[in-house]
Amino acid sequence: MLLAMEFRGEMRRSCSDSYIVQIGKMGIRLVWHILHLLVSVFYVVLGMTHVAESYLISSGLWKKYRAFNKGKVRYLAIVVESEEAYQTSNIIKLLLWLESIGVKHICLYDAEGIMKKSKEAILEKLDNATLFEKASEHDKLLSENCMTLEFASFSDGKEAVAKAANFLLREYMTSTALNGNQEENTFTEAQMADALKAIGCNGPEPDLLLVYGPVRCHLGFPAWRIRYTEIVHMGPLKLMRYGSLIKTIYKFTMVRQNFGK
């Protein structure tokens, strides 16, 4: 009889503990769902705010974005994630937006060179555009009235580094043969820059670099060309907005850059 009573007591305690555990789990699950709902609502409201802000800017209702110094963006780079680089229509649309804003010199980059393969199709849709390499550096009329496009990929940067290294090696071997100096030489950043310039692979340094895609990085864009470049992540290419583009360029023109000595 005593054993039976003790057994019933143990059963009641175990059932009570089980209920407490279940209630605790339900409480944690409820808190998790509430937090998830709050975060989802926050991002929905944030997205709606961005859409409304973009509309106000693109429609010209927000006065401060109507006029700004576009001349500060002398060279703009657009980095697109390779999968999104197939969206040629969106890329053309983006270029037309930039042309309407007043940005004339643009570098289009994706790691796999998808846009480079489509450059003829892109140029056909733009009435006043030419390839950067065909434009004369000293032709002021061309630079003022025509959009110049440079198409780049990861292989360009890799090839440039290899050519610059070979150039420096030849220079070192020539110097060693003439001077008889067999000491180990250390190449500096300035020498590398001079080598890239000598082989014609230095390219202009963009003032602003816009990244379209899920990743917040420059996706292999030549590092020696973005030492002082402002990098801004713009989100997926399919969700690009004219107002967001104007806002980004406006914010860049309002920033004072200190390069130091």
PDB file of C-alpha atoms in Angstrom:
ATOM      1  CA  MET A   1       0.000   0.000   0.000  1.00  0.00           C
ATOM      2  CA  LEU A   2       2.806   2.381   0.949  1.00  0.00           C
ATOM      3  CA  LEU A   3       4.694   1.586  -2.230  1.00  0.00           C
ATOM      4  CA  ALA A   4       1.573   2.285  -4.297  1.00  0.00           C
ATOM      5  CA  MET A   5       1.144   5.711  -2.650  1.00  0.00           C
ATOM      6  CA  GLU A   6       4.793   6.595  -3.255  1.00  0.00           C
ATOM      7  CA  PHE A   7       4.451   5.534  -6.889  1.00  0.00           C
ATOM      8  CA  ARG A   8       1.357   7.761  -7.323  1.00  0.00           C
ATOM      9  CA  GLY A   9       3.261  10.682  -5.782  1.00  0.00           C
ATOM     10  CA  GLU A  10       6.184  10.201  -8.144  1.00  0.00           C
ATOM     11  CA  MET A  11       3.798  10.085 -11.103  1.00  0.00           C
ATOM     12  CA  ARG A  12       2.124  13.350 -10.042  1.00  0.00           C
ATOM     13  CA  ARG A  13       5.508  15.103  -9.654  1.00  0.00           C
ATOM     14  CA  SER A  14       6.755  13.866 -13.042  1.00  0.00           C
ATOM     15  CA  CYS A  15       3.493  14.974 -14.712  1.00  0.00           C
ATOM     16  CA  SER A  16       3.770  18.366 -13.016  1.00  0.00           C
ATOM     17  CA  ASP A  17       7.385  18.770 -14.192  1.00  0.00           C
ATOM     18  CA  SER A  18       6.375  17.733 -17.722  1.00  0.00           C
ATOM     19  CA  TYR A  19       3.611  20.359 -17.784  1.00  0.00           C
ATOM     20  CA  ILE A  20       6.039  23.062 -16.629  1.00  0.00           C
ATOM     21  CA  VAL A  21       8.530  22.112 -19.367  1.00  0.00           C
ATOM     22  CA  GLN A  22       5.805  22.161 -22.018  1.00  0.00           C
ATOM     23  CA  ILE A  23       4.517  25.545 -20.835  1.00  0.00           C
ATOM     24  CA  GLY A  24       8.116  26.879 -20.906  1.00  0.00           C
ATOM     25  CA  LYS A  25       8.616  25.646 -24.466  1.00  0.00           C
ATOM     26  CA  MET A  26       5.311  27.162 -25.563  1.00  0.00           C
ATOM     27  CA  GLY A  27       6.299  30.470 -23.947  1.00  0.00           C
ATOM     28  CA  ILE A  28       9.676  30.533 -25.724  1.00  0.00           C
ATOM     29  CA  ARG A  29       7.991  29.654 -29.029  1.00  0.00           C
ATOM     30  CA  LEU A  30       5.446  32.442 -28.504  1.00  0.00           C
ATOM     31  CA  VAL A  31       8.182  34.999 -27.746  1.00  0.00           C
ATOM     32  CA  TRP A  32      10.087  33.870 -30.873  1.00  0.00           C
ATOM     33  CA  HIS A  33       7.001  34.304 -33.092  1.00  0.00           C
ATOM     34  CA  ILE A  34       6.305  37.751 -31.614  1.00  0.00           C
ATOM     35  CA  LEU A  35       9.928  38.853 -32.243  1.00  0.00           C
ATOM     36  CA  HIS A  36       9.792  37.444 -35.782  1.00  0.00           C
ATOM     37  CA  LEU A  37       6.541  39.345 -36.416  1.00  0.00           C
ATOM     38  CA  LEU A  38       8.010  42.595 -35.067  1.00  0.00           C
ATOM     39  CA  VAL A  39      11.137  42.262 -37.237  1.00  0.00           C
ATOM     40  CA  SER A  40       9.023  41.459 -40.310  1.00  0.00           C
ATOM     41  CA  VAL A  41       6.804  44.487 -39.671  1.00  0.00           C
ATOM     42  CA  PHE A  42       9.902  46.668 -39.202  1.00  0.00           C
ATOM     43  CA  TYR A  43      11.368  45.618 -42.562  1.00  0.00           C
ATOM     44  CA  VAL A  44       8.009  46.049 -44.324  1.00  0.00           C
ATOM     45  CA  VAL A  45       7.701  49.579 -42.929  1.00  0.00           C
ATOM     46  CA  LEU A  46      11.341  50.282 -43.820  1.00  0.00           C
ATOM     47  CA  GLY A  47      10.783  49.051 -47.389  1.00  0.00           C
ATOM     48  CA  MET A  48       7.645  51.174 -47.752  1.00  0.00           C
ATOM     49  CA  THR A  49       9.579  54.179 -46.433  1.00  0.00           C
ATOM     50  CA  HIS A  50      12.333  53.647 -49.023  1.00  0.00           C
ATOM     51  CA  VAL A  51       9.760  53.311 -51.818  1.00  0.00           C
ATOM     52  CA  ALA A  52       7.990  56.515 -50.733  1.00  0.00           C
ATOM     53  CA  GLU A  53      11.321  58.339 -50.369  1.00  0.00           C
ATOM     54  CA  SER A  54      12.438  57.170 -53.818  1.00  0.00           C
ATOM     55  CA  TYR A  55       9.158  58.364 -55.338  1.00  0.00           C
ATOM     56  CA  LEU A  56       9.455  61.813 -53.729  1.00  0.00           C
ATOM     57  CA  ILE A  57      13.035  62.190 -54.964  1.00  0.00           C
ATOM     58  CA  SER A  58      12.465  60.907 -58.517  1.00  0.00           C
ATOM     59  CA  SER A  59       9.332  63.033 -58.945  1.00  0.00           C
ATOM     60  CA  GLY A  60      11.208  66.170 -57.899  1.00  0.00           C
ATOM     61  CA  LEU A  61       8.983  66.866 -54.888  1.00  0.00           C
ATOM     62  CA  TRP A  62      11.957  66.712 -52.508  1.00  0.00           C
ATOM     63  CA  LYS A  63      13.596  70.022 -53.328  1.00  0.00           C
ATOM     64  CA  LYS A  64      17.087  69.428 -51.941  1.00  0.00           C
ATOM     65  CA  TYR A  65      17.696  66.594 -54.444  1.00  0.00           C
ATOM     66  CA  ARG A  66      16.806  68.694 -57.481  1.00  0.00           C
ATOM     67  CA  ALA A  67      20.240  70.261 -57.956  1.00  0.00           C
ATOM     68  CA  PHE A  68      23.699  69.209 -56.804  1.00  0.00           C
ATOM     69  CA  ASN A  69      27.262  69.239 -58.076  1.00  0.00           C
ATOM     70  CA  LYS A  70      27.302  66.248 -60.453  1.00  0.00           C
ATOM     71  CA  GLY A  71      30.817  67.226 -61.554  1.00  0.00           C
ATOM     72  CA  LYS A  72      32.232  65.638 -58.386  1.00  0.00           C
ATOM     73  CA  VAL A  73      31.453  62.210 -59.892  1.00  0.00           C
ATOM     74  CA  ARG A  74      34.030  62.357 -62.660  1.00  0.00           C
ATOM     75  CA  TYR A  75      34.262  58.567 -63.002  1.00  0.00           C
ATOM     76  CA  LEU A  76      31.701  56.084 -61.716  1.00  0.00           C
ATOM     77  CA  ALA A  77      32.111  52.311 -61.397  1.00  0.00           C
ATOM     78  CA  ILE A  78      29.189  49.901 -61.324  1.00  0.00           C
ATOM     79  CA  VAL A  79      29.891  46.419 -59.968  1.00  0.00           C
ATOM     80  CA  VAL A  80      27.213  43.812 -60.688  1.00  0.00           C
ATOM     81  CA  GLU A  81      27.081  40.276 -59.317  1.00  0.00           C
ATOM     82  CA  SER A  82      27.624  37.869 -62.223  1.00  0.00           C
ATOM     83  CA  GLU A  83      24.181  36.207 -62.072  1.00  0.00           C
ATOM     84  CA  GLU A  84      22.505  39.628 -62.197  1.00  0.00           C
ATOM     85  CA  ALA A  85      24.809  40.784 -65.024  1.00  0.00           C
ATOM     86  CA  TYR A  86      22.550  38.852 -67.435  1.00  0.00           C
ATOM     87  CA  GLN A  87      19.807  41.449 -66.809  1.00  0.00           C
ATOM     88  CA  THR A  88      20.864  43.551 -69.798  1.00  0.00           C
ATOM     89  CA  SER A  89      17.615  45.543 -69.899  1.00  0.00           C
ATOM     90  CA  ASN A  90      18.075  46.662 -66.284  1.00  0.00           C
ATOM     91  CA  ILE A  91      21.712  47.602 -66.954  1.00  0.00           C
ATOM     92  CA  ILE A  92      20.670  49.717 -69.954  1.00  0.00           C
ATOM     93  CA  LYS A  93      17.945  51.327 -67.856  1.00  0.00           C
ATOM     94  CA  LEU A  94      20.504  52.136 -65.155  1.00  0.00           C
ATOM     95  CA  LEU A  95      22.847  53.708 -67.717  1.00  0.00           C
ATOM     96  CA  LEU A  96      20.016  55.846 -69.112  1.00  0.00           C
ATOM     97  CA  TRP A  97      19.271  57.045 -65.573  1.00  0.00           C
ATOM     98  CA  LEU A  98      22.917  57.972 -65.069  1.00  0.00           C
ATOM     99  CA  GLU A  99      22.970  59.786 -68.400  1.00  0.00           C
ATOM    100  CA  SER A 100      19.908  61.809 -67.375  1.00  0.00           C
ATOM    101  CA  ILE A 101      21.586  62.688 -64.062  1.00  0.00           C
ATOM    102  CA  GLY A 102      24.702  63.855 -65.893  1.00  0.00           C
ATOM    103  CA  VAL A 103      27.246  61.105 -65.159  1.00  0.00           C
ATOM    104  CA  LYS A 104      29.292  60.655 -68.339  1.00  0.00           C
ATOM    105  CA  HIS A 105      32.177  58.274 -67.601  1.00  0.00           C
ATOM    106  CA  ILE A 106      31.289  54.818 -66.326  1.00  0.00           C
ATOM    107  CA  CYS A 107      33.025  51.483 -65.771  1.00  0.00           C
ATOM    108  CA  LEU A 108      30.835  48.362 -65.849  1.00  0.00           C
ATOM    109  CA  TYR A 109      32.331  45.406 -63.986  1.00  0.00           C
ATOM    110  CA  ASP A 110      31.301  41.841 -63.244  1.00  0.00           C
ATOM    111  CA  ALA A 111      33.692  39.081 -62.268  1.00  0.00           C
ATOM    112  CA  GLU A 112      32.895  36.716 -65.159  1.00  0.00           C
ATOM    113  CA  GLY A 113      32.782  39.356 -67.912  1.00  0.00           C
ATOM    114  CA  ILE A 114      29.088  38.849 -68.769  1.00  0.00           C
ATOM    115  CA  MET A 115      28.521  42.554 -69.489  1.00  0.00           C
ATOM    116  CA  LYS A 116      31.684  42.698 -71.581  1.00  0.00           C
ATOM    117  CA  LYS A 117      30.219  39.995 -73.841  1.00  0.00           C
ATOM    118  CA  SER A 118      27.019  42.049 -74.156  1.00  0.00           C
ATOM    119  CA  LYS A 119      28.692  45.405 -74.776  1.00  0.00           C
ATOM    120  CA  GLU A 120      27.518  45.629 -78.413  1.00  0.00           C
ATOM    121  CA  ALA A 121      23.894  45.131 -77.344  1.00  0.00           C
ATOM    122  CA  ILE A 122      24.310  47.722 -74.585  1.00  0.00           C
ATOM    123  CA  LEU A 123      25.930  50.302 -76.860  1.00  0.00           C
ATOM    124  CA  GLU A 124      23.178  49.831 -79.493  1.00  0.00           C
ATOM    125  CA  LYS A 125      20.560  50.980 -76.990  1.00  0.00           C
ATOM    126  CA  LEU A 126      22.486  54.129 -76.051  1.00  0.00           C
ATOM    127  CA  ASP A 127      22.424  56.946 -78.594  1.00  0.00           C
ATOM    128  CA  ASN A 128      25.378  58.890 -77.252  1.00  0.00           C
ATOM    129  CA  ALA A 129      27.865  56.342 -75.900  1.00  0.00           C
ATOM    130  CA  THR A 130      31.251  55.028 -76.959  1.00  0.00           C
ATOM    131  CA  LEU A 131      33.890  52.693 -75.571  1.00  0.00           C
ATOM    132  CA  PHE A 132      36.304  54.257 -73.123  1.00  0.00           C
ATOM    133  CA  GLU A 133      39.370  52.895 -74.921  1.00  0.00           C
ATOM    134  CA  LYS A 134      38.244  54.524 -78.180  1.00  0.00           C
ATOM    135  CA  ALA A 135      37.702  57.934 -76.624  1.00  0.00           C
ATOM    136  CA  SER A 136      40.627  60.330 -76.831  1.00  0.00           C
ATOM    137  CA  GLU A 137      41.967  61.423 -73.469  1.00  0.00           C
ATOM    138  CA  HIS A 138      42.466  64.941 -74.814  1.00  0.00           C
ATOM    139  CA  ASP A 139      39.180  65.286 -76.689  1.00  0.00           C
ATOM    140  CA  LYS A 140      37.301  67.686 -74.413  1.00  0.00           C
ATOM    141  CA  LEU A 141      34.280  67.900 -76.714  1.00  0.00           C
ATOM    142  CA  LEU A 142      33.864  64.126 -76.624  1.00  0.00           C
ATOM    143  CA  SER A 143      34.257  63.939 -72.844  1.00  0.00           C
ATOM    144  CA  GLU A 144      31.633  66.650 -72.338  1.00  0.00           C
ATOM    145  CA  ASN A 145      28.978  65.466 -74.774  1.00  0.00           C
ATOM    146  CA  CYS A 146      29.397  61.690 -74.959  1.00  0.00           C
ATOM    147  CA  MET A 147      29.054  58.908 -72.408  1.00  0.00           C
ATOM    148  CA  THR A 148      32.135  56.677 -72.291  1.00  0.00           C
ATOM    149  CA  LEU A 149      31.833  53.076 -71.100  1.00  0.00           C
ATOM    150  CA  GLU A 150      34.574  50.769 -69.884  1.00  0.00           C
ATOM    151  CA  PHE A 151      33.826  47.042 -69.571  1.00  0.00           C
ATOM    152  CA  ALA A 152      35.961  45.119 -67.081  1.00  0.00           C
ATOM    153  CA  SER A 153      36.108  41.690 -65.446  1.00  0.00           C
ATOM    154  CA  PHE A 154      38.188  39.786 -62.928  1.00  0.00           C
ATOM    155  CA  SER A 155      40.461  38.391 -65.662  1.00  0.00           C
ATOM    156  CA  ASP A 156      41.463  41.947 -66.644  1.00  0.00           C
ATOM    157  CA  GLY A 157      42.819  42.625 -63.172  1.00  0.00           C
ATOM    158  CA  LYS A 158      44.559  39.244 -62.994  1.00  0.00           C
ATOM    159  CA  GLU A 159      46.148  39.744 -66.409  1.00  0.00           C
ATOM    160  CA  ALA A 160      47.199  43.292 -65.496  1.00  0.00           C
ATOM    161  CA  VAL A 161      48.998  42.120 -62.353  1.00  0.00           C
ATOM    162  CA  ALA A 162      50.820  39.407 -64.324  1.00  0.00           C
ATOM    163  CA  LYS A 163      51.919  41.893 -67.007  1.00  0.00           C
ATOM    164  CA  ALA A 164      53.028  44.426 -64.380  1.00  0.00           C
ATOM    165  CA  ALA A 165      55.029  41.740 -62.551  1.00  0.00           C
ATOM    166  CA  ASN A 166      56.776  40.739 -65.809  1.00  0.00           C
ATOM    167  CA  PHE A 167      57.490  44.406 -66.553  1.00  0.00           C
ATOM    168  CA  LEU A 168      59.059  44.913 -63.108  1.00  0.00           C
ATOM    169  CA  LEU A 169      61.079  41.710 -63.506  1.00  0.00           C
ATOM    170  CA  ARG A 170      62.461  42.866 -66.851  1.00  0.00           C
ATOM    171  CA  GLU A 171      63.345  46.245 -65.346  1.00  0.00           C
ATOM    172  CA  TYR A 172      65.067  44.543 -62.409  1.00  0.00           C
ATOM    173  CA  MET A 173      66.998  42.154 -64.654  1.00  0.00           C
ATOM    174  CA  THR A 174      68.095  45.043 -66.903  1.00  0.00           C
ATOM    175  CA  SER A 175      69.206  47.102 -63.887  1.00  0.00           C
ATOM    176  CA  THR A 176      71.097  44.111 -62.451  1.00  0.00           C
ATOM    177  CA  ALA A 177      72.873  43.457 -65.752  1.00  0.00           C
ATOM    178  CA  LEU A 178      73.942  47.106 -66.103  1.00  0.00           C
ATOM    179  CA  ASN A 179      74.946  47.779 -62.501  1.00  0.00           C
ATOM    180  CA  GLY A 180      76.089  44.335 -61.438  1.00  0.00           C
ATOM    181  CA  ASN A 181      73.976  44.646 -58.292  1.00  0.00           C
ATOM    182  CA  GLN A 182      72.809  41.198 -57.161  1.00  0.00           C
ATOM    183  CA  GLU A 183      71.022  42.359 -53.996  1.00  0.00           C
ATOM    184  CA  GLU A 184      67.407  41.391 -53.479  1.00  0.00           C
ATOM    185  CA  ASN A 185      65.058  44.170 -54.547  1.00  0.00           C
ATOM    186  CA  THR A 186      61.772  45.093 -52.848  1.00  0.00           C
ATOM    187  CA  PHE A 187      59.107  46.570 -55.092  1.00  0.00           C
ATOM    188  CA  THR A 188      57.024  49.400 -53.693  1.00  0.00           C
ATOM    189  CA  GLU A 189      53.395  50.356 -54.333  1.00  0.00           C
ATOM    190  CA  ALA A 190      54.578  53.353 -56.355  1.00  0.00           C
ATOM    191  CA  GLN A 191      56.683  51.116 -58.601  1.00  0.00           C
ATOM    192  CA  MET A 192      53.711  48.781 -59.117  1.00  0.00           C
ATOM    193  CA  ALA A 193      51.531  51.769 -60.042  1.00  0.00           C
ATOM    194  CA  ASP A 194      54.155  52.965 -62.512  1.00  0.00           C
ATOM    195  CA  ALA A 195      54.352  49.480 -64.022  1.00  0.00           C
ATOM    196  CA  LEU A 196      50.560  49.297 -64.448  1.00  0.00           C
ATOM    197  CA  LYS A 197      50.637  52.716 -66.094  1.00  0.00           C
ATOM    198  CA  ALA A 198      53.498  51.683 -68.388  1.00  0.00           C
ATOM    199  CA  ILE A 199      51.589  48.656 -69.691  1.00  0.00           C
ATOM    200  CA  GLY A 200      48.368  50.673 -70.057  1.00  0.00           C
ATOM    201  CA  CYS A 201      46.376  48.858 -67.358  1.00  0.00           C
ATOM    202  CA  ASN A 202      46.145  51.475 -64.648  1.00  0.00           C
ATOM    203  CA  GLY A 203      42.765  52.948 -65.658  1.00  0.00           C
ATOM    204  CA  PRO A 204      41.000  55.867 -63.983  1.00  0.00           C
ATOM    205  CA  GLU A 205      40.228  55.612 -60.267  1.00  0.00           C
ATOM    206  CA  PRO A 206      36.443  55.816 -59.740  1.00  0.00           C
ATOM    207  CA  ASP A 207      35.188  58.498 -57.375  1.00  0.00           C
ATOM    208  CA  LEU A 208      32.181  56.343 -56.519  1.00  0.00           C
ATOM    209  CA  LEU A 209      31.580  52.595 -56.836  1.00  0.00           C
ATOM    210  CA  LEU A 210      28.037  51.211 -56.738  1.00  0.00           C
ATOM    211  CA  VAL A 211      27.606  47.503 -55.955  1.00  0.00           C
ATOM    212  CA  TYR A 212      24.451  45.756 -57.210  1.00  0.00           C
ATOM    213  CA  GLY A 213      23.876  42.270 -55.828  1.00  0.00           C
ATOM    214  CA  PRO A 214      23.472  40.383 -52.546  1.00  0.00           C
ATOM    215  CA  VAL A 215      27.128  40.672 -51.464  1.00  0.00           C
ATOM    216  CA  ARG A 216      28.537  43.810 -49.814  1.00  0.00           C
ATOM    217  CA  CYS A 217      31.990  43.833 -51.435  1.00  0.00           C
ATOM    218  CA  HIS A 218      33.665  44.966 -54.657  1.00  0.00           C
ATOM    219  CA  LEU A 219      33.645  41.397 -56.097  1.00  0.00           C
ATOM    220  CA  GLY A 220      37.240  41.500 -57.333  1.00  0.00           C
ATOM    221  CA  PHE A 221      37.279  44.978 -58.879  1.00  0.00           C
ATOM    222  CA  PRO A 222      40.995  45.934 -59.320  1.00  0.00           C
ATOM    223  CA  ALA A 223      42.124  47.029 -55.868  1.00  0.00           C
ATOM    224  CA  TRP A 224      44.753  49.507 -57.127  1.00  0.00           C
ATOM    225  CA  ARG A 225      41.968  51.539 -58.742  1.00  0.00           C
ATOM    226  CA  ILE A 226      39.824  52.009 -55.611  1.00  0.00           C
ATOM    227  CA  ARG A 227      42.297  53.333 -53.052  1.00  0.00           C
ATOM    228  CA  TYR A 228      40.216  56.470 -52.450  1.00  0.00           C
ATOM    229  CA  THR A 229      36.909  55.291 -53.888  1.00  0.00           C
ATOM    230  CA  GLU A 230      33.636  55.559 -51.982  1.00  0.00           C
ATOM    231  CA  ILE A 231      31.856  52.155 -52.115  1.00  0.00           C
ATOM    232  CA  VAL A 232      28.065  51.935 -51.706  1.00  0.00           C
ATOM    233  CA  HIS A 233      25.953  48.762 -51.703  1.00  0.00           C
ATOM    234  CA  MET A 234      22.725  49.345 -53.673  1.00  0.00           C
ATOM    235  CA  GLY A 235      20.966  45.988 -53.228  1.00  0.00           C
ATOM    236  CA  PRO A 236      19.691  43.668 -55.989  1.00  0.00           C
ATOM    237  CA  LEU A 237      19.708  45.036 -59.540  1.00  0.00           C
ATOM    238  CA  LYS A 238      16.069  44.049 -60.099  1.00  0.00           C
ATOM    239  CA  LEU A 239      15.017  46.282 -57.174  1.00  0.00           C
ATOM    240  CA  MET A 240      16.969  49.368 -58.293  1.00  0.00           C
ATOM    241  CA  ARG A 241      15.193  52.720 -58.024  1.00  0.00           C
ATOM    242  CA  TYR A 242      15.898  56.034 -59.722  1.00  0.00           C
ATOM    243  CA  GLY A 243      15.315  57.939 -56.477  1.00  0.00           C
ATOM    244  CA  SER A 244      17.805  55.768 -54.574  1.00  0.00           C
ATOM    245  CA  LEU A 245      20.409  56.387 -57.293  1.00  0.00           C
ATOM    246  CA  ILE A 246      19.944  60.154 -57.075  1.00  0.00           C
ATOM    247  CA  LYS A 247      20.105  60.044 -53.262  1.00  0.00           C
ATOM    248  CA  THR A 248      23.360  58.048 -53.305  1.00  0.00           C
ATOM    249  CA  ILE A 249      25.056  60.416 -55.758  1.00  0.00           C
ATOM    250  CA  TYR A 250      23.719  63.441 -53.853  1.00  0.00           C
ATOM    251  CA  LYS A 251      25.109  62.133 -50.545  1.00  0.00           C
ATOM    252  CA  PHE A 252      28.495  61.533 -52.188  1.00  0.00           C
ATOM    253  CA  THR A 253      28.639  65.079 -53.558  1.00  0.00           C
ATOM    254  CA  MET A 254      27.861  66.476 -50.095  1.00  0.00           C
ATOM    255  CA  VAL A 255      30.725  64.614 -48.373  1.00  0.00           C
ATOM    256  CA  ARG A 256      34.055  66.324 -47.872  1.00  0.00           C
ATOM    257  CA  GLN A 257      36.898  63.900 -48.569  1.00  0.00           C
ATOM    258  CA  ASN A 258      40.221  64.283 -46.783  1.00  0.00           C
ATOM    259  CA  PHE A 259      42.989  62.326 -48.526  1.00  0.00           C
ATOM    260  CA  GLY A 260      45.869  63.424 -46.314  1.00  0.00           C
ATOM    261  CA  LYS A 261      49.461  63.748 -47.486  1.00  0.00           C
TER     262      LYS A 261
END
